[in-house]
């Protein structure tokens, strides 16, 4: 049971990250686009990708939480608690993407493509930290 939940958890984590990596990449190109056709195309691409990203994230969290429901002892592990703190940051990052996407859609973007290039690095750092916590399971204290 648990290994099946874990398998689907990882499948949807991958789906979620595909979006978290590519959405800010679209912002990089969107920020330097000038013509109306490109601007409109990016708005549509971003909206669709955001939808798929949200579904991946929701299912990854659903399967993660269901493992804790099946085996509540997980909650006493330090690595899992630390991981959950980083997951909250990840959800915050996705919300920020949504706000930035809306600003683009309404023609209010003020940030440069260079800024988005840096913004694009954050999910990679969170991915490294979360996977190390989930796989190595370091013990704290
Ligand atoms: C609310 C969100 C989440 C919850 C409740 C959760 C919970 C869990 C639990 C209970 C396990 C089983 C650990 C084990 O038995 O080895 C697990 C495994 C795993 N999680 Fe999450 N997780 C969440 C989000 C994430 C995210 C965002 C990532 C990636 C960035 C992630 C990556 C992994 C990986 C790679 C494993 C497999 C570890 C292994 O096989 O040793 N999880 N998660």
PDB file of N, CA and C and ligand atoms in Angstrom, residues 2 6 9-10 13-14 16-17 57 60-68 71 74 79-80 83-84 86-88 90-91 123 126-137, ligand 1:
ATOM      1  N   UNK A   2       1.765   1.330   1.016  1.00  0.00           N
ATOM      2  CA  UNK A   2       2.596   2.519   1.169  1.00  0.00           C
ATOM      3  C   UNK A   2       3.502   2.747  -0.043  1.00  0.00           C
ATOM      4  N   UNK A   6       3.758   5.937  -2.446  1.00  0.00           N
ATOM      5  CA  UNK A   6       5.037   6.610  -2.656  1.00  0.00           C
ATOM      6  C   UNK A   6       5.345   6.741  -4.151  1.00  0.00           C
ATOM      7  N   UNK A   9       3.248   9.442  -5.466  1.00  0.00           N
ATOM      8  CA  UNK A   9       3.760  10.697  -4.910  1.00  0.00           C
ATOM      9  C   UNK A   9       4.916  11.198  -5.790  1.00  0.00           C
ATOM     10  N   UNK A  10       5.861  10.322  -6.082  1.00  0.00           N
ATOM     11  CA  UNK A  10       7.039  10.731  -6.868  1.00  0.00           C
ATOM     12  C   UNK A  10       6.627  11.100  -8.304  1.00  0.00           C
ATOM     13  N   UNK A  13       5.224  14.513  -8.101  1.00  0.00           N
ATOM     14  CA  UNK A  13       6.278  15.489  -7.773  1.00  0.00           C
ATOM     15  C   UNK A  13       7.014  15.873  -9.075  1.00  0.00           C
ATOM     16  N   UNK A  14       7.278  14.868  -9.927  1.00  0.00           N
ATOM     17  CA  UNK A  14       7.969  15.134 -11.201  1.00  0.00           C
ATOM     18  C   UNK A  14       7.103  16.044 -12.078  1.00  0.00           C
ATOM     19  N   UNK A  16       4.801  18.140 -11.111  1.00  0.00           N
ATOM     20  CA  UNK A  16       4.764  19.463 -10.484  1.00  0.00           C
ATOM     21  C   UNK A  16       6.017  20.253 -10.866  1.00  0.00           C
ATOM     22  N   UNK A  17       7.177  19.586 -10.750  1.00  0.00           N
ATOM     23  CA  UNK A  17       8.437  20.292 -11.014  1.00  0.00           C
ATOM     24  C   UNK A  17       8.633  20.621 -12.488  1.00  0.00           C
ATOM     25  N   UNK A  57       0.952  19.439  -8.483  1.00  0.00           N
ATOM     26  CA  UNK A  57       1.262  19.796  -7.092  1.00  0.00           C
ATOM     27  C   UNK A  57       0.207  19.273  -6.134  1.00  0.00           C
ATOM     28  N   UNK A  60       0.582  15.499  -5.846  1.00  0.00           N
ATOM     29  CA  UNK A  60       1.808  15.154  -5.098  1.00  0.00           C
ATOM     30  C   UNK A  60       1.544  15.320  -3.602  1.00  0.00           C
ATOM     31  N   UNK A  61       0.889  16.424  -3.239  1.00  0.00           N
ATOM     32  CA  UNK A  61       0.595  16.677  -1.828  1.00  0.00           C
ATOM     33  C   UNK A  61      -0.427  15.664  -1.302  1.00  0.00           C
ATOM     34  N   UNK A  62      -1.440  15.376  -2.136  1.00  0.00           N
ATOM     35  CA  UNK A  62      -2.466  14.405  -1.721  1.00  0.00           C
ATOM     36  C   UNK A  62      -1.825  13.039  -1.403  1.00  0.00           C
ATOM     37  N   UNK A  63      -0.960  12.557  -2.296  1.00  0.00           N
ATOM     38  CA  UNK A  63      -0.320  11.257  -2.048  1.00  0.00           C
ATOM     39  C   UNK A  63       0.667  11.337  -0.881  1.00  0.00           C
ATOM     40  N   UNK A  64       1.350  12.488  -0.734  1.00  0.00           N
ATOM     41  CA  UNK A  64       2.261  12.664   0.409  1.00  0.00           C
ATOM     42  C   UNK A  64       1.488  12.586   1.715  1.00  0.00           C
ATOM     43  N   UNK A  65       0.382  13.337   1.782  1.00  0.00           N
ATOM     44  CA  UNK A  65      -0.427  13.366   3.007  1.00  0.00           C
ATOM     45  C   UNK A  65      -1.038  11.987   3.267  1.00  0.00           C
ATOM     46  N   UNK A  66      -1.423  11.278   2.192  1.00  0.00           N
ATOM     47  CA  UNK A  66      -2.052   9.968   2.411  1.00  0.00           C
ATOM     48  C   UNK A  66      -1.054   8.969   3.017  1.00  0.00           C
ATOM     49  N   UNK A  67       0.243   9.132   2.706  1.00  0.00           N
ATOM     50  CA  UNK A  67       1.240   8.250   3.358  1.00  0.00           C
ATOM     51  C   UNK A  67       1.288   8.514   4.860  1.00  0.00           C
ATOM     52  N   UNK A  68       1.129   9.800   5.223  1.00  0.00           N
ATOM     53  CA  UNK A  68       1.144  10.145   6.653  1.00  0.00           C
ATOM     54  C   UNK A  68      -0.125   9.617   7.337  1.00  0.00           C
ATOM     55  N   UNK A  71       0.496   5.987   7.796  1.00  0.00           N
ATOM     56  CA  UNK A  71       1.547   5.744   8.800  1.00  0.00           C
ATOM     57  C   UNK A  71       1.882   7.041   9.539  1.00  0.00           C
ATOM     58  N   UNK A  74       5.346   8.955  10.705  1.00  0.00           N
ATOM     59  CA  UNK A  74       6.182   9.834   9.871  1.00  0.00           C
ATOM     60  C   UNK A  74       6.330  11.212  10.497  1.00  0.00           C
ATOM     61  N   UNK A  79      13.322  14.928   9.682  1.00  0.00           N
ATOM     62  CA  UNK A  79      13.507  15.185   8.241  1.00  0.00           C
ATOM     63  C   UNK A  79      12.181  15.509   7.563  1.00  0.00           C
ATOM     64  N   UNK A  80      11.105  14.826   8.023  1.00  0.00           N
ATOM     65  CA  UNK A  80       9.803  15.068   7.387  1.00  0.00           C
ATOM     66  C   UNK A  80       9.280  16.461   7.749  1.00  0.00           C
ATOM     67  N   UNK A  83      11.161  18.908   5.783  1.00  0.00           N
ATOM     68  CA  UNK A  83      10.693  18.830   4.400  1.00  0.00           C
ATOM     69  C   UNK A  83       9.379  19.597   4.235  1.00  0.00           C
ATOM     70  N   UNK A  84       8.489  19.461   5.193  1.00  0.00           N
ATOM     71  CA  UNK A  84       7.195  20.146   5.090  1.00  0.00           C
ATOM     72  C   UNK A  84       7.358  21.667   5.112  1.00  0.00           C
ATOM     73  N   UNK A  86       9.890  23.247   3.827  1.00  0.00           N
ATOM     74  CA  UNK A  86      10.328  23.604   2.471  1.00  0.00           C
ATOM     75  C   UNK A  86       9.182  23.480   1.467  1.00  0.00           C
ATOM     76  N   UNK A  87       8.288  22.530   1.706  1.00  0.00           N
ATOM     77  CA  UNK A  87       7.126  22.386   0.807  1.00  0.00           C
ATOM     78  C   UNK A  87       6.238  23.634   0.898  1.00  0.00           C
ATOM     79  N   UNK A  88       6.125  24.197   2.112  1.00  0.00           N
ATOM     80  CA  UNK A  88       5.347  25.437   2.267  1.00  0.00           C
ATOM     81  C   UNK A  88       5.983  26.553   1.417  1.00  0.00           C
ATOM     82  N   UNK A  90       7.687  26.104  -1.250  1.00  0.00           N
ATOM     83  CA  UNK A  90       7.421  25.743  -2.653  1.00  0.00           C
ATOM     84  C   UNK A  90       6.024  26.197  -3.075  1.00  0.00           C
ATOM     85  N   UNK A  91       5.061  26.005  -2.179  1.00  0.00           N
ATOM     86  CA  UNK A  91       3.691  26.444  -2.473  1.00  0.00           C
ATOM     87  C   UNK A  91       3.669  27.979  -2.587  1.00  0.00           C
ATOM     88  N   UNK A 123      13.282  27.027  -7.531  1.00  0.00           N
ATOM     89  CA  UNK A 123      12.757  25.664  -7.389  1.00  0.00           C
ATOM     90  C   UNK A 123      13.840  24.601  -7.449  1.00  0.00           C
ATOM     91  N   UNK A 126      15.224  24.299  -3.956  1.00  0.00           N
ATOM     92  CA  UNK A 126      14.261  23.615  -3.090  1.00  0.00           C
ATOM     93  C   UNK A 126      14.194  22.127  -3.418  1.00  0.00           C
ATOM     94  N   UNK A 127      14.265  21.801  -4.709  1.00  0.00           N
ATOM     95  CA  UNK A 127      14.226  20.384  -5.111  1.00  0.00           C
ATOM     96  C   UNK A 127      15.398  19.618  -4.490  1.00  0.00           C
ATOM     97  N   UNK A 128      16.609  20.189  -4.597  1.00  0.00           N
ATOM     98  CA  UNK A 128      17.799  19.517  -4.058  1.00  0.00           C
ATOM     99  C   UNK A 128      17.620  19.273  -2.553  1.00  0.00           C
ATOM    100  N   UNK A 129      17.221  20.329  -1.834  1.00  0.00           N
ATOM    101  CA  UNK A 129      17.087  20.207  -0.377  1.00  0.00           C
ATOM    102  C   UNK A 129      16.006  19.193   0.003  1.00  0.00           C
ATOM    103  N   UNK A 130      14.851  19.244  -0.686  1.00  0.00           N
ATOM    104  CA  UNK A 130      13.741  18.360  -0.306  1.00  0.00           C
ATOM    105  C   UNK A 130      14.080  16.897  -0.618  1.00  0.00           C
ATOM    106  N   UNK A 131      14.690  16.644  -1.780  1.00  0.00           N
ATOM    107  CA  UNK A 131      15.006  15.248  -2.128  1.00  0.00           C
ATOM    108  C   UNK A 131      16.062  14.685  -1.170  1.00  0.00           C
ATOM    109  N   UNK A 132      17.041  15.516  -0.792  1.00  0.00           N
ATOM    110  CA  UNK A 132      18.040  15.026   0.175  1.00  0.00           C
ATOM    111  C   UNK A 132      17.351  14.682   1.504  1.00  0.00           C
ATOM    112  N   UNK A 133      16.440  15.542   1.949  1.00  0.00           N
ATOM    113  CA  UNK A 133      15.728  15.251   3.207  1.00  0.00           C
ATOM    114  C   UNK A 133      14.911  13.959   3.082  1.00  0.00           C
ATOM    115  N   UNK A 134      14.222  13.784   1.936  1.00  0.00           N
ATOM    116  CA  UNK A 134      13.325  12.626   1.779  1.00  0.00           C
ATOM    117  C   UNK A 134      14.092  11.323   1.588  1.00  0.00           C
ATOM    118  N   UNK A 135      15.267  11.377   0.934  1.00  0.00           N
ATOM    119  CA  UNK A 135      15.992  10.140   0.609  1.00  0.00           C
ATOM    120  C   UNK A 135      17.056   9.816   1.663  1.00  0.00           C
ATOM    121  N   UNK A 136      17.865  10.823   2.057  1.00  0.00           N
ATOM    122  CA  UNK A 136      18.941  10.579   3.039  1.00  0.00           C
ATOM    123  C   UNK A 136      18.361  10.474   4.450  1.00  0.00           C
ATOM    124  N   UNK A 137      17.255  11.190   4.669  1.00  0.00           N
ATOM    125  CA  UNK A 137      16.589  11.227   5.977  1.00  0.00           C
ATOM    126  C   UNK A 137      17.584  11.529   7.108  1.00  0.00           C
TER     127      UNK A 137
HETATM  128  C1  LIG B   1       2.786  18.094   1.602  1.00  0.00           C
HETATM  129  C2  LIG B   1       3.738  17.635   0.829  1.00  0.00           C
HETATM  130  C3  LIG B   1       4.475  16.346   1.019  1.00  0.00           C
HETATM  131  C4  LIG B   1       4.278  15.341   1.938  1.00  0.00           C
HETATM  132  C5  LIG B   1       3.231  15.261   3.036  1.00  0.00           C
HETATM  133  C6  LIG B   1       5.264  14.323   1.671  1.00  0.00           C
HETATM  134  C7  LIG B   1       5.407  13.140   2.376  1.00  0.00           C
HETATM  135  C8  LIG B   1       6.231  12.088   2.030  1.00  0.00           C
HETATM  136  C9  LIG B   1       6.321  10.817   2.709  1.00  0.00           C
HETATM  137  C10 LIG B   1       5.543  10.438   3.973  1.00  0.00           C
HETATM  138  C11 LIG B   1       7.235  10.064   2.046  1.00  0.00           C
HETATM  139  C12 LIG B   1       7.638   8.602   2.380  1.00  0.00           C
HETATM  140  C13 LIG B   1       9.046   8.583   2.921  1.00  0.00           C
HETATM  141  C14 LIG B   1       9.591   7.183   2.981  1.00  0.00           C
HETATM  142  O1  LIG B   1       8.914   6.278   3.461  1.00  0.00           O
HETATM  143  O2  LIG B   1      10.724   6.990   2.520  1.00  0.00           O
HETATM  144  C15 LIG B   1       7.722  10.836   0.922  1.00  0.00           C
HETATM  145  C16 LIG B   1       8.645  10.396   0.010  1.00  0.00           C
HETATM  146  C17 LIG B   1       9.243  11.186  -0.938  1.00  0.00           C
HETATM  147  N1  LIG B   1       8.974  12.512  -1.186  1.00  0.00           N
HETATM  148 FE1  LIG B   1       7.485  13.611  -0.305  1.00  0.00          FE
HETATM  149  N2  LIG B   1       6.047  14.722   0.610  1.00  0.00           N
HETATM  150  C18 LIG B   1       5.603  15.961   0.191  1.00  0.00           C
HETATM  151  C19 LIG B   1       6.135  16.721  -0.847  1.00  0.00           C
HETATM  152  C20 LIG B   1       7.262  16.368  -1.581  1.00  0.00           C
HETATM  153  C21 LIG B   1       7.939  17.220  -2.531  1.00  0.00           C
HETATM  154  C22 LIG B   1       7.529  18.631  -2.882  1.00  0.00           C
HETATM  155  C23 LIG B   1       9.002  16.508  -3.032  1.00  0.00           C
HETATM  156  C24 LIG B   1      10.057  16.906  -4.010  1.00  0.00           C
HETATM  157  C25 LIG B   1      10.560  18.091  -4.138  1.00  0.00           C
HETATM  158  C26 LIG B   1       8.978  15.211  -2.420  1.00  0.00           C
HETATM  159  C27 LIG B   1       9.876  14.211  -2.704  1.00  0.00           C
HETATM  160  C28 LIG B   1       9.818  12.938  -2.182  1.00  0.00           C
HETATM  161  C29 LIG B   1      10.667  11.838  -2.605  1.00  0.00           C
HETATM  162  C30 LIG B   1      11.753  11.876  -3.676  1.00  0.00           C
HETATM  163  C31 LIG B   1      10.298  10.728  -1.838  1.00  0.00           C
HETATM  164  C32 LIG B   1      10.863   9.311  -1.915  1.00  0.00           C
HETATM  165  C33 LIG B   1      11.864   9.064  -0.807  1.00  0.00           C
HETATM  166  C34 LIG B   1      12.361   7.647  -0.765  1.00  0.00           C
HETATM  167  O3  LIG B   1      11.920   6.788  -1.528  1.00  0.00           O
HETATM  168  O4  LIG B   1      13.219   7.361   0.085  1.00  0.00           O
HETATM  169  N3  LIG B   1       7.919  15.155  -1.532  1.00  0.00           N
HETATM  170  N4  LIG B   1       7.098  12.072   0.940  1.00  0.00           N
END
